[in-house]
mmCIF file of C-alpha atoms in Angstrom:
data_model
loop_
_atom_site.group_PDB
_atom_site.id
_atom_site.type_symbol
_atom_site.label_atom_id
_atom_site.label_comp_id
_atom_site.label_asym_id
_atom_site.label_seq_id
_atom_site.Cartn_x
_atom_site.Cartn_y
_atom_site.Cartn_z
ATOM 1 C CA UNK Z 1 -11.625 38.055 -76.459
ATOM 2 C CA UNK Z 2 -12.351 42.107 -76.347
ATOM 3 C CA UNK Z 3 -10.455 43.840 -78.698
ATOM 4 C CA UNK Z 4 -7.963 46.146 -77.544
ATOM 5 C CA UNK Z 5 -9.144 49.932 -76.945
ATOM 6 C CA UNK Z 6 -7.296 52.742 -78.397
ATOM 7 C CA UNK Z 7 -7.559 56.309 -77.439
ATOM 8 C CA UNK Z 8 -10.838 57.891 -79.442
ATOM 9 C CA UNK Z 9 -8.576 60.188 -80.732
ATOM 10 C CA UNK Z 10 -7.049 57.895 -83.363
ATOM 11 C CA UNK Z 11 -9.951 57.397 -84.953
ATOM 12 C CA UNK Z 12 -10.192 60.955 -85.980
ATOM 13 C CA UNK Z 13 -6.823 61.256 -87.653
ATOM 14 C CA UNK Z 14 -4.959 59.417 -90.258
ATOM 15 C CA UNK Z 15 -1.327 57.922 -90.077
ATOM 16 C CA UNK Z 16 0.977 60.276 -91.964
ATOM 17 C CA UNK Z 17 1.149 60.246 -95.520
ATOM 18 C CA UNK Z 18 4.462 61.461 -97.439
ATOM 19 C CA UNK Z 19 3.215 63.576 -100.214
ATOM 20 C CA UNK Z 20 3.627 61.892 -103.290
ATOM 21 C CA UNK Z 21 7.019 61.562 -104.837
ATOM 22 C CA UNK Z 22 8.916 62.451 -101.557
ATOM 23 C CA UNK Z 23 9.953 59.099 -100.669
ATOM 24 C CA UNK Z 24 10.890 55.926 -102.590
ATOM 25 C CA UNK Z 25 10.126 55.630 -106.490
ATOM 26 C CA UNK Z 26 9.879 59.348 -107.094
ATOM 27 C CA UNK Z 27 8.983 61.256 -110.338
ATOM 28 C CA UNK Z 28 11.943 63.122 -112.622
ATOM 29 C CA UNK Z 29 10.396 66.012 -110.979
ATOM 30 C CA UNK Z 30 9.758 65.971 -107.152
ATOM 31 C CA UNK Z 31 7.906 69.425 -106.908
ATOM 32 C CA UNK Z 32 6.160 67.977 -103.822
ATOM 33 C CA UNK Z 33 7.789 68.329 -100.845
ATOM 34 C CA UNK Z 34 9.971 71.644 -100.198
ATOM 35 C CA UNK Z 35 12.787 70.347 -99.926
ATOM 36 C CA UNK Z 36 15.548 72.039 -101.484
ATOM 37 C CA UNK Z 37 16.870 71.056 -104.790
ATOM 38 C CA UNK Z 38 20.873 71.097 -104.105
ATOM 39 C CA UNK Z 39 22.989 68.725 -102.189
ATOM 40 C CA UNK Z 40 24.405 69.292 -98.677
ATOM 41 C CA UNK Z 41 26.434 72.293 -98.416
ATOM 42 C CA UNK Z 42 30.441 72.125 -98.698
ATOM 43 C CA UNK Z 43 31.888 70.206 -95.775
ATOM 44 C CA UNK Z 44 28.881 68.846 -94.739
ATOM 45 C CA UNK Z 45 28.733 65.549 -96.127
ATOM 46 C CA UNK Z 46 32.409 65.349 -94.417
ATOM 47 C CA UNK Z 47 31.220 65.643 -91.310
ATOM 48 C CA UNK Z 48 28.327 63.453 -92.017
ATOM 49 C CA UNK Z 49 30.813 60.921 -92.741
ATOM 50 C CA UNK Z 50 33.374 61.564 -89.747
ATOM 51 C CA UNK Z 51 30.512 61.706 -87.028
ATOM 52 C CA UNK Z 52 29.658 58.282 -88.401
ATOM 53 C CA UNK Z 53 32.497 56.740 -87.105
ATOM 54 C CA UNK Z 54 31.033 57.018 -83.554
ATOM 55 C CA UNK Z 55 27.765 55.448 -84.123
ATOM 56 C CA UNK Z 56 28.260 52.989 -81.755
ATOM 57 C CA UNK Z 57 28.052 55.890 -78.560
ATOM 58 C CA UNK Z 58 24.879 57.645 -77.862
ATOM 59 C CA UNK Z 59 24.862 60.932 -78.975
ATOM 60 C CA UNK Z 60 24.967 64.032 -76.788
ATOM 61 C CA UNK Z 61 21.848 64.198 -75.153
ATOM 62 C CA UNK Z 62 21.637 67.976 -74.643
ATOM 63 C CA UNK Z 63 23.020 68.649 -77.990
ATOM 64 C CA UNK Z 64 25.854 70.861 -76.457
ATOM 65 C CA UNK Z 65 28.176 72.229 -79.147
ATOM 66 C CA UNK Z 66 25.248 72.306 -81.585
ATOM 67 C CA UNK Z 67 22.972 74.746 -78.962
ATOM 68 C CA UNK Z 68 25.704 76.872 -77.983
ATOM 69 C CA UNK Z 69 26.519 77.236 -82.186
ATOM 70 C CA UNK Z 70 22.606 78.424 -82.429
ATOM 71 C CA UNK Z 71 22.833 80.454 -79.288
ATOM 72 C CA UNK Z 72 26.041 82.336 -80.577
ATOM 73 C CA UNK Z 73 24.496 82.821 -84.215
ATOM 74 C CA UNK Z 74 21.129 84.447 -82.187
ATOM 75 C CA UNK Z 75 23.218 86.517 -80.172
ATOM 76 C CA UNK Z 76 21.398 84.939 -76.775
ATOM 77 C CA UNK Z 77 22.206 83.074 -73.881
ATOM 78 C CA UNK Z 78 22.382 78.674 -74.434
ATOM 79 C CA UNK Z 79 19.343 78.065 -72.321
ATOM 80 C CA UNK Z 80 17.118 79.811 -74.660
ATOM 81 C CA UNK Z 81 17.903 77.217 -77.287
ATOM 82 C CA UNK Z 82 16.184 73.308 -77.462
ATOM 83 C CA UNK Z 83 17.205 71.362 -80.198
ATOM 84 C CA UNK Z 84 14.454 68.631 -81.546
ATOM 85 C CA UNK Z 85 14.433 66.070 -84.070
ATOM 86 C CA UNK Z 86 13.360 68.433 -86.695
ATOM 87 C CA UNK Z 87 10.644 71.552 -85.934
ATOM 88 C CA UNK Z 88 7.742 68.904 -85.602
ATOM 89 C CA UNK Z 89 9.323 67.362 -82.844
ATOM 90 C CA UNK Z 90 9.808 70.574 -80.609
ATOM 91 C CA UNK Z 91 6.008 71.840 -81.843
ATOM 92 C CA UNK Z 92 4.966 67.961 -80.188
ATOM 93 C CA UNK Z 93 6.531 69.087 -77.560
ATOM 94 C CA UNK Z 94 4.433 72.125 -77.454
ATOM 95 C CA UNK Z 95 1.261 70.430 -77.812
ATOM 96 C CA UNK Z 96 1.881 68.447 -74.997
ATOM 97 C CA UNK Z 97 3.492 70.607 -73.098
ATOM 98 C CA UNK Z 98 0.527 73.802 -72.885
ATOM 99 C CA UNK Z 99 -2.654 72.630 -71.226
ATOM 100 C CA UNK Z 100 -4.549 70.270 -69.803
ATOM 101 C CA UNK Z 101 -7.349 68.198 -71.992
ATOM 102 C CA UNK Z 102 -10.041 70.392 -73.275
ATOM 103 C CA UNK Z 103 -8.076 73.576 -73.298
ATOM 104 C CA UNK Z 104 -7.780 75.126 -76.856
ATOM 105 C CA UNK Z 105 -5.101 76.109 -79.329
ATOM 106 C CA UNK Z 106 -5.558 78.483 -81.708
ATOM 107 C CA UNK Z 107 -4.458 78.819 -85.136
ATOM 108 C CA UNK Z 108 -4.913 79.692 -89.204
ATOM 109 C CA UNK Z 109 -6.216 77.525 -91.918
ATOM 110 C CA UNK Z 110 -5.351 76.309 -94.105
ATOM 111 C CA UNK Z 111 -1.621 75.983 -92.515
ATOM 112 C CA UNK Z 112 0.692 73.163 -91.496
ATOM 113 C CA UNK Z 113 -1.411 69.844 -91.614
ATOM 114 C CA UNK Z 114 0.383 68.363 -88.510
ATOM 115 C CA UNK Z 115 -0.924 71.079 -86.113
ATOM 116 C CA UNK Z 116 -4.661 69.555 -86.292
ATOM 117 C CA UNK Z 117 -3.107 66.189 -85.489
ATOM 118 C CA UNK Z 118 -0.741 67.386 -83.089
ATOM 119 C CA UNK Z 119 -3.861 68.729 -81.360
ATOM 120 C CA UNK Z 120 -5.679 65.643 -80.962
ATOM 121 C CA UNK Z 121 -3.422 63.903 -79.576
ATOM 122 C CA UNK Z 122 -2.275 65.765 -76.798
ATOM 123 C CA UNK Z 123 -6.082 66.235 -76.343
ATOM 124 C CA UNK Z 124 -6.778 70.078 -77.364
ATOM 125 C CA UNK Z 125 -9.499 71.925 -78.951
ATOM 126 C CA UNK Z 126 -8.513 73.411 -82.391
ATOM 127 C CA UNK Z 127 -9.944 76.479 -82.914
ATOM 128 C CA UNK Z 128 -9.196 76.776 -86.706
ATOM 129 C CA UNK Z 129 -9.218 80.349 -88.010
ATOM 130 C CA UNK Z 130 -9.827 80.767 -92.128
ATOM 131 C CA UNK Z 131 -7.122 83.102 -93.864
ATOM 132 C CA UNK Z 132 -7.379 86.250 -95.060
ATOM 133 C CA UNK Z 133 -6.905 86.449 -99.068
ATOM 134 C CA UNK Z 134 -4.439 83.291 -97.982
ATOM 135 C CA UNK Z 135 -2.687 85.443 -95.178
ATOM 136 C CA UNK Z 136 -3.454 84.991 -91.563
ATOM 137 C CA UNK Z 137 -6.045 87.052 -90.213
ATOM 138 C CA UNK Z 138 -4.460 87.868 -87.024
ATOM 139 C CA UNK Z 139 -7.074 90.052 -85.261
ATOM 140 C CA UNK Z 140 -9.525 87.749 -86.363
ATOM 141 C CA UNK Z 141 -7.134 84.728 -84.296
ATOM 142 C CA UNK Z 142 -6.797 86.965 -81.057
ATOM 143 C CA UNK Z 143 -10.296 87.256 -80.848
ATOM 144 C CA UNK Z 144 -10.723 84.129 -80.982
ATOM 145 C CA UNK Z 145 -8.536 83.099 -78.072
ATOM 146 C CA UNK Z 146 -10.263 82.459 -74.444
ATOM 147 C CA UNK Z 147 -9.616 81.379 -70.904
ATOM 148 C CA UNK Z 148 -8.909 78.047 -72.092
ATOM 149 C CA UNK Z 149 -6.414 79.013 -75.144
ATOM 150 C CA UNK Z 150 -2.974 77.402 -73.849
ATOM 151 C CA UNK Z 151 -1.475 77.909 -77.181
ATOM 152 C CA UNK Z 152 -1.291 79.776 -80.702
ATOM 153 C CA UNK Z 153 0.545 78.593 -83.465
ATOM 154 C CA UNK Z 154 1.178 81.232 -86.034
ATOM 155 C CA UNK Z 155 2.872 79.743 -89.235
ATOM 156 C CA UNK Z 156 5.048 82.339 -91.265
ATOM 157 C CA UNK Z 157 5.724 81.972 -94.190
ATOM 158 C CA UNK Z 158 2.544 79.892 -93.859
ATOM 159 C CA UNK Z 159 2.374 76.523 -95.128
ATOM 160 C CA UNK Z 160 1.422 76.068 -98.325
ATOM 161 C CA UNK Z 161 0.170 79.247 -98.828
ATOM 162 C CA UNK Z 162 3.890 81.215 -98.483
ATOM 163 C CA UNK Z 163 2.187 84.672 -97.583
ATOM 164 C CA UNK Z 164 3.857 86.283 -94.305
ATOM 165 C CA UNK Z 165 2.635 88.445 -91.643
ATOM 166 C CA UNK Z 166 3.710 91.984 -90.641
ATOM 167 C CA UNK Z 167 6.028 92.452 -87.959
ATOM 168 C CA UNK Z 168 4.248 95.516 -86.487
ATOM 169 C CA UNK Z 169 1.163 93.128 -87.293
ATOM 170 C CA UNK Z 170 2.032 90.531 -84.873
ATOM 171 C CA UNK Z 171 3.896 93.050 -82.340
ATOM 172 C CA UNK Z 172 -0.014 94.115 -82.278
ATOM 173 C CA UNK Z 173 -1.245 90.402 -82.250
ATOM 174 C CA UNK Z 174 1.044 89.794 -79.122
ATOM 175 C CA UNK Z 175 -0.099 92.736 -77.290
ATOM 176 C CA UNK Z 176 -3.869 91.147 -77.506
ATOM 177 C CA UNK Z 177 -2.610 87.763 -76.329
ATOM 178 C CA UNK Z 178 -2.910 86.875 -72.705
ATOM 179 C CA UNK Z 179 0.951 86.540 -71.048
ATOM 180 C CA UNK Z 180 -0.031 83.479 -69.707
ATOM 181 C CA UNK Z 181 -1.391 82.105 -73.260
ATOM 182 C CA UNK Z 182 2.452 81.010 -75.230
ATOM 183 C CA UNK Z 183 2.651 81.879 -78.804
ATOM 184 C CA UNK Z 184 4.574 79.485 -81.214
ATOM 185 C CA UNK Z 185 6.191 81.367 -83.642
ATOM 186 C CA UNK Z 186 6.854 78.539 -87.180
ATOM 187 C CA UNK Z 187 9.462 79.803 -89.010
ATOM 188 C CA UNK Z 188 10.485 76.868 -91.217
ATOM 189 C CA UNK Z 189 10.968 78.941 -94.449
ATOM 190 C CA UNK Z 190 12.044 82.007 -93.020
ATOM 191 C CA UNK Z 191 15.386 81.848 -95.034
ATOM 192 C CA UNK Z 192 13.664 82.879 -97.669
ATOM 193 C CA UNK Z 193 11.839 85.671 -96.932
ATOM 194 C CA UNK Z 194 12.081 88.992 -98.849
ATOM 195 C CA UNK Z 195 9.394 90.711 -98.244
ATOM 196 C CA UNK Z 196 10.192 94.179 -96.500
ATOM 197 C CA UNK Z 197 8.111 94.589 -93.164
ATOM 198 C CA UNK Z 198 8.080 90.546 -92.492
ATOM 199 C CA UNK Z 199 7.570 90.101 -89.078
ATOM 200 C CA UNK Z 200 10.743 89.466 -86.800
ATOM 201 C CA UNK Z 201 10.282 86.779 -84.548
ATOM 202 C CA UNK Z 202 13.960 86.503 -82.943
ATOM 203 C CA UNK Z 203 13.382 90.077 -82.380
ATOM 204 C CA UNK Z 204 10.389 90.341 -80.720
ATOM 205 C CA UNK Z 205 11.109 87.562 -78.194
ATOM 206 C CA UNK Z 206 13.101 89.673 -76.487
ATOM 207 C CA UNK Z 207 9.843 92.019 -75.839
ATOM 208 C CA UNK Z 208 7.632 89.097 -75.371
ATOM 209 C CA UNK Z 209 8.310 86.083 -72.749
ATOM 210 C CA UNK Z 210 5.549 84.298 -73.958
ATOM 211 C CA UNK Z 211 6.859 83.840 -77.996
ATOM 212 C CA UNK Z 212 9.120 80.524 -78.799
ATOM 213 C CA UNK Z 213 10.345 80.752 -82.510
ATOM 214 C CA UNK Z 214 11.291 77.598 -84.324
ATOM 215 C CA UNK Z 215 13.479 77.117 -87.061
ATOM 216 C CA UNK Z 216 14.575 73.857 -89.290
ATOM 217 C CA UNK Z 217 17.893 72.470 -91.075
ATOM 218 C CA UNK Z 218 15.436 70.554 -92.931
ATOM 219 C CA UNK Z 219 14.706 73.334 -95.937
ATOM 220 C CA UNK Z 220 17.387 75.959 -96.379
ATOM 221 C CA UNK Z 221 19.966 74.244 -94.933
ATOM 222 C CA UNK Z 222 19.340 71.171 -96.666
ATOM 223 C CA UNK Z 223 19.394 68.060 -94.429
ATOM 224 C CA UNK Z 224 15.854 67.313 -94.370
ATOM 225 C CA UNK Z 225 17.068 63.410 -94.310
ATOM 226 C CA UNK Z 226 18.773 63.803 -90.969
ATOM 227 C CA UNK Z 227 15.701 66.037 -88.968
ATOM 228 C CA UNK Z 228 17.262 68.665 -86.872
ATOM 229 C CA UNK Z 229 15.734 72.045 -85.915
ATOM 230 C CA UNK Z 230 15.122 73.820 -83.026
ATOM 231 C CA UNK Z 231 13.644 76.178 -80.826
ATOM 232 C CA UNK Z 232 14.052 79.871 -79.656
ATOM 233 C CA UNK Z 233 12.609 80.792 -76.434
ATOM 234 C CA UNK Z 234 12.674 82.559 -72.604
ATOM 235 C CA UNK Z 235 14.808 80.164 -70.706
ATOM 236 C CA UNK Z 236 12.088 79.174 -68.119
ATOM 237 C CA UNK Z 237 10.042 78.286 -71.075
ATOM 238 C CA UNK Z 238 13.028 76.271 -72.828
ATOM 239 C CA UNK Z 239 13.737 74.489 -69.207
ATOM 240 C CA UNK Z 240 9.711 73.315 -68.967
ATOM 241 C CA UNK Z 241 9.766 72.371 -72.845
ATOM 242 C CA UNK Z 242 13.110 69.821 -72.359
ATOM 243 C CA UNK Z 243 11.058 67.686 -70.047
ATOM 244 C CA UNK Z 244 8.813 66.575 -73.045
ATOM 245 C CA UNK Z 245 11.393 65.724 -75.468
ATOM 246 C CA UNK Z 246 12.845 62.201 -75.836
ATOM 247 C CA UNK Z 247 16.147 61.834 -74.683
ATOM 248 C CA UNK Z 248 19.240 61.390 -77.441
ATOM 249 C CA UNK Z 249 16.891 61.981 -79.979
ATOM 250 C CA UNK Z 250 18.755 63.979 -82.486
ATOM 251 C CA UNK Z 251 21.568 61.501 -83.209
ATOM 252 C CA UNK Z 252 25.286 62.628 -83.270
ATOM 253 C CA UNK Z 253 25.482 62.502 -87.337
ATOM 254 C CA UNK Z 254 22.348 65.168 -87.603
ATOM 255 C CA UNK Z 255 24.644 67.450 -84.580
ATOM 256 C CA UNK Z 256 27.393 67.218 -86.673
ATOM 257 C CA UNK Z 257 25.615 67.805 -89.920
ATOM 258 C CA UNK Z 258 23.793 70.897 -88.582
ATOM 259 C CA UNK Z 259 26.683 72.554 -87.036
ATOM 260 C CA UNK Z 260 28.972 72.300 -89.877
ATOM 261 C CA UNK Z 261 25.727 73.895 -91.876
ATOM 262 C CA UNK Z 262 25.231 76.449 -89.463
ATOM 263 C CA UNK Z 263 29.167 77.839 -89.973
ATOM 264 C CA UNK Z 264 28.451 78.121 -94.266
ATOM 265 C CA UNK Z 265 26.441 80.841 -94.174
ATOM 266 C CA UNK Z 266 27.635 82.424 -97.170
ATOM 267 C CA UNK Z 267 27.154 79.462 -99.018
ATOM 268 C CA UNK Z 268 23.390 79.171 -97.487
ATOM 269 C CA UNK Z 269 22.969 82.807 -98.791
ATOM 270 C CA UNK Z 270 24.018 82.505 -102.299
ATOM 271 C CA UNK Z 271 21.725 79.281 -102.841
ATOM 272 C CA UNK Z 272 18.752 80.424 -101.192
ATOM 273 C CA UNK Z 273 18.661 83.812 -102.993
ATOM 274 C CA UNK Z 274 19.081 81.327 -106.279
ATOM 275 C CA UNK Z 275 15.555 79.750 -105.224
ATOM 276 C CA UNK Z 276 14.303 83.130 -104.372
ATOM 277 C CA UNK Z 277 15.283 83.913 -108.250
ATOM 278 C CA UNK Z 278 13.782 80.990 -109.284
ATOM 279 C CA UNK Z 279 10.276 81.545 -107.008
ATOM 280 C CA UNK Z 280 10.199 85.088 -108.656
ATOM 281 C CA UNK Z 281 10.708 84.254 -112.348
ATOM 282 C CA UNK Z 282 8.204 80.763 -111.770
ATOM 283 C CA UNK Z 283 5.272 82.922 -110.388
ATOM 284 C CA UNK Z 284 6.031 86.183 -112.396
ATOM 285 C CA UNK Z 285 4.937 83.270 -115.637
ATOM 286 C CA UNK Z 286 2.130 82.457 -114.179
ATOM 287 C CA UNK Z 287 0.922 85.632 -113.532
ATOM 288 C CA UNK Z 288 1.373 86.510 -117.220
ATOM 289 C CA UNK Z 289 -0.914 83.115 -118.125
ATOM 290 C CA UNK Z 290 -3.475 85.011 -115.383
ATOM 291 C CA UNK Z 291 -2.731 82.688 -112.686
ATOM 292 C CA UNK Z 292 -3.553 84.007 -109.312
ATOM 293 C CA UNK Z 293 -0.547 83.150 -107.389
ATOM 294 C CA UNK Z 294 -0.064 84.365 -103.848
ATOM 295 C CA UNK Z 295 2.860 86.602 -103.268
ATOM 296 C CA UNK Z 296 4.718 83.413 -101.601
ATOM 297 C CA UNK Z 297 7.737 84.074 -99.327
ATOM 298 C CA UNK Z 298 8.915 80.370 -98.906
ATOM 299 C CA UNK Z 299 10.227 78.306 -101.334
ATOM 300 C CA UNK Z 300 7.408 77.015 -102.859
ATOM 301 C CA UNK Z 301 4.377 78.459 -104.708
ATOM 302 C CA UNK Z 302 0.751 78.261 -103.903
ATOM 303 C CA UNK Z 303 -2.498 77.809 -106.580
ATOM 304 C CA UNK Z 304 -5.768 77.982 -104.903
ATOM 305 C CA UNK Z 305 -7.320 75.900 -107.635
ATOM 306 C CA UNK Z 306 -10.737 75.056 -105.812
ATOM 307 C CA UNK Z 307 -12.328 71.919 -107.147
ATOM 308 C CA UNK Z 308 -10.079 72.073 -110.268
ATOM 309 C CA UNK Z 309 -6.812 71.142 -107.547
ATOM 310 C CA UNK Z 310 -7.105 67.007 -108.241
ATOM 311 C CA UNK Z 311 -7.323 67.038 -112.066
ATOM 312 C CA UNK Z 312 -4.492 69.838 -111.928
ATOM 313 C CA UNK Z 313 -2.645 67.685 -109.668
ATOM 314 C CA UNK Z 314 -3.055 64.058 -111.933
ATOM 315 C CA UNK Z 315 -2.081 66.707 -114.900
ATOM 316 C CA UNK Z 316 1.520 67.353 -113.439
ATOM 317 C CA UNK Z 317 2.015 63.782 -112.279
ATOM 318 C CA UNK Z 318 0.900 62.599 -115.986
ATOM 319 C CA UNK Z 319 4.046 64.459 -116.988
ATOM 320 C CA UNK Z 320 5.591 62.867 -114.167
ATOM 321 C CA UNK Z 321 6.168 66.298 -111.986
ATOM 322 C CA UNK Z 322 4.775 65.881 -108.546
ATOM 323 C CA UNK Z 323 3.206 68.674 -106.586
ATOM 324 C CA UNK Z 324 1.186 68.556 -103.669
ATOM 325 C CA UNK Z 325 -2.008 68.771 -103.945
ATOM 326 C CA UNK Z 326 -4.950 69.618 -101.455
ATOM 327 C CA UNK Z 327 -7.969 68.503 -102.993
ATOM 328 C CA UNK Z 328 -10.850 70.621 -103.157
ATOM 329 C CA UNK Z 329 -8.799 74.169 -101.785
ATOM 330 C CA UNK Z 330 -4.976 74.095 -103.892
ATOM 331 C CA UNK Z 331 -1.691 72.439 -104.938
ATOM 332 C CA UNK Z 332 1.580 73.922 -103.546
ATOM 333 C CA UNK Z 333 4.188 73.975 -106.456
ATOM 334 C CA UNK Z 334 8.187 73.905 -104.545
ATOM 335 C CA UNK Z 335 10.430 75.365 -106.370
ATOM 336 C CA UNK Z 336 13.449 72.998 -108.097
ATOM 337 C CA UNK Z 337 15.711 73.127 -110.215
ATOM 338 C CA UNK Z 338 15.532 75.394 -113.636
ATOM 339 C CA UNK Z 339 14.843 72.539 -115.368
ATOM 340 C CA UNK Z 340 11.978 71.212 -113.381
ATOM 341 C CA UNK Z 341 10.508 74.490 -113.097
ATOM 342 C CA UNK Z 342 10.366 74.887 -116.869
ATOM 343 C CA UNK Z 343 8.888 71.751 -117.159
ATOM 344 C CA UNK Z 344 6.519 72.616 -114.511
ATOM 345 C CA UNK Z 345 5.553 75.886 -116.647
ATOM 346 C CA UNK Z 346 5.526 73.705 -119.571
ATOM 347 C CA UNK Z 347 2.492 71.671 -118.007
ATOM 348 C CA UNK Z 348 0.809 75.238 -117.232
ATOM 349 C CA UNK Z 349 0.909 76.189 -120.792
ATOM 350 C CA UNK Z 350 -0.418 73.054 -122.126
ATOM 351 C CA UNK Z 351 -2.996 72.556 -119.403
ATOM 352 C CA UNK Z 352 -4.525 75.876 -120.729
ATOM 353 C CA UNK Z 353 -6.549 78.837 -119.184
ATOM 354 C CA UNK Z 354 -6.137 79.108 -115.625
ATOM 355 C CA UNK Z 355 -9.697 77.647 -113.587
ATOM 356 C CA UNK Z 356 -11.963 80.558 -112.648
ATOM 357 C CA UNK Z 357 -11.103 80.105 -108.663
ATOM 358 C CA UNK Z 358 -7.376 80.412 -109.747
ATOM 359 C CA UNK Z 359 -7.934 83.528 -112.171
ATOM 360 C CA UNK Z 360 -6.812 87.074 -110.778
ATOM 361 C CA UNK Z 361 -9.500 89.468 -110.051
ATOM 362 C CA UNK Z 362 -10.473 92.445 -111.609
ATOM 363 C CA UNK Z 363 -7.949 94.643 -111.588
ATOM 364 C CA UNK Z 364 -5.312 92.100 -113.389
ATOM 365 C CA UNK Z 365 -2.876 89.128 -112.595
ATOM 366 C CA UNK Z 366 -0.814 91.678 -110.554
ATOM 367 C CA UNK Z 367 -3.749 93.774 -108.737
ATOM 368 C CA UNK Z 368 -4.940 90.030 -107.430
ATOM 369 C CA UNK Z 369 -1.833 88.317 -106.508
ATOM 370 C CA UNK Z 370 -0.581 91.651 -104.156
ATOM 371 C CA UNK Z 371 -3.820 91.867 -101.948
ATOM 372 C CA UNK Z 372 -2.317 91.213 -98.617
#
């Protein structure tokens, strides 16, 4: 009997793998996955519980209350807003949505793993650009995009690297992109940004038809086990996108969840600028052990650690911490709780000298880890 055929595409990617200790047994220490370290905000778990009640109806397919919530908190009109089943759905959506087989889509690496994936199969060309001093090298994207580019992803922070761009940077960026070429704007971590000058992306929508920002409830917000996020865009864009989505997706417990989240903003603030605390003080240590660390504006830390990033990696996980690790180029470090950072640090100091591709250059720990 002939055995079935697949598309050719799946043999050139892999099934998705959790990064270790995200799921199941996990270490003490789950440095791994980004998530963040505290439990649903106040209220939340309430609502969690009272939306549960109803999980015998379908949830709202159009994600109603929960849109017009994200619409009012932008300041724009409700059919600029899609809500997905977390950012990766809505960037499928993109994927599939921009071009035809064979047209291209453009975008930095290393960055978000998914996005080479994503690519094949909805049938596009990557056209992988290499980073900067781990920042994207924007000019170095736009000339890179053709006739056939349908679609640029720019990741910011970037994943795992945490650098961010410029907003005058990609205001310039856009102005080189073809209007009929859309530009995906992945703002994931953008909570925790501090860096004065970050690029904008609500902002410059307005000045650009062609941008679609997407956020997530998944890191900040804390309800990465429901998957809810969504996406900012021109409404003609947002009407074109909706078609590709699966309907009742985003069940009525992750609506409710997000939406009470979205209204405890305060709350939001004073725990993220705890983690932004805690991101400081972890990579301000390593800095002072002459670790080359990446002036990271998410909430995790980046070590490009070369072809030292596996034994590094076993190293933590032998003193049951998990990180993520990207053999061969880094291992991105998220940052916990004190505790588990200091036992993170701990492993640093006993591993010893930082590896020569994870030293600072000349010019000191600090001169190295601020080229931008």
């Amino acid at each position: 009997m002939p055995a079935i055929r697949f598309r050719s595409a799946l043999d050139r990617i892999s099934s998705y793998r959790p990064t270790e200790g995200a799921t199941g047994a996990a270490p003490p220490r789950p440095l791994s996955a980004n998530e963040t370290p505290h439990a649903p905000l106040p209220g939340v778990v309430e609502a969690i519980a009272a939306a549960a009640a109803s999980a015998h109806r379908y949830p709202d397919a159009w994600c109603r209350e929960l849109s017009r919530s994200i619409a009012r908190a932008h300041g724009i009109d409700t059919d600029r807003v899609l809500v997905g089943a977390g950012s990766v759905s809505l960037l499928q959506a993109l994927f599939q949505a921009f071009g035809e087989p064979g047209d291209e889509v453009v975008y930095a690496w290393r960055s978000f793993e998914l996005y080479e994936e994503l690519a094949e199969l909805a049938g596009l060309r990557s056209i992988r650009v290499p980073l900067a001093d781990a920042v994207h090298d924007l000019p170095a994207m736009a000339d890179r995009v053709t006739d056939r580019t349908r679609l640029v992803v720019v990741c910011n922070p970037n994943n795992p690297t945490g650098t961010v761009v410029g907003h005058d940077a990609l205001r310039a960026f856009l102005s080189r992109v073809p209007a009929t070429c859309l530009v995906a704007l992945d703002e994931a971590y953008i909570e925790y940004t501090r860096a004065p000058g970050a690029a904008r992306g609500r902002e410059l929508c307005e000045e650009y038809p062609n941008l679609v920002v997407l956020r997530t409830f998944s890191k900040a917000y804390g309800l990465a086990g429901l998957r809810v996020g969504y996406l900012l865009g021109a409404a003609d864009v947002v009407a074109q996108l909706d078609k590709t989505c699966l309907p009742y997706a985003v069940n009525t417990v992750a609506q409710r969840a997000a939406q009470a989240a979205l209204g405890l903003q305060a709350e939001l603030a004073h725990r993220v600028e705890a983690t932004v605390a805690e991101r400081t003080r972890v990579r301000d240590a390593l800095l002072a052990r002459g670790w080359r660390v990446p002036d990271a504006q998410g909430n995790f830390l980046w070590l490009g650690l070369g072809a030292a990033s596996a034994e590094f990696g076993r190293w933590c996980m032998s003193r049951q911490i998990a990180v993520r690790t990207f053999a061969g180029e880094g291992v991105r470090v998220t940052i916990g709780l004190d505790q588990d950072n200091d036992a993170f640090l701990k492993a640093v100091a006993d591993w010893g000298d930082a590896p020569q591709s994870a030293a600072p250059e000349r010019g000191g720990a600090a001169a190295g880890a601020a080229k931008r």
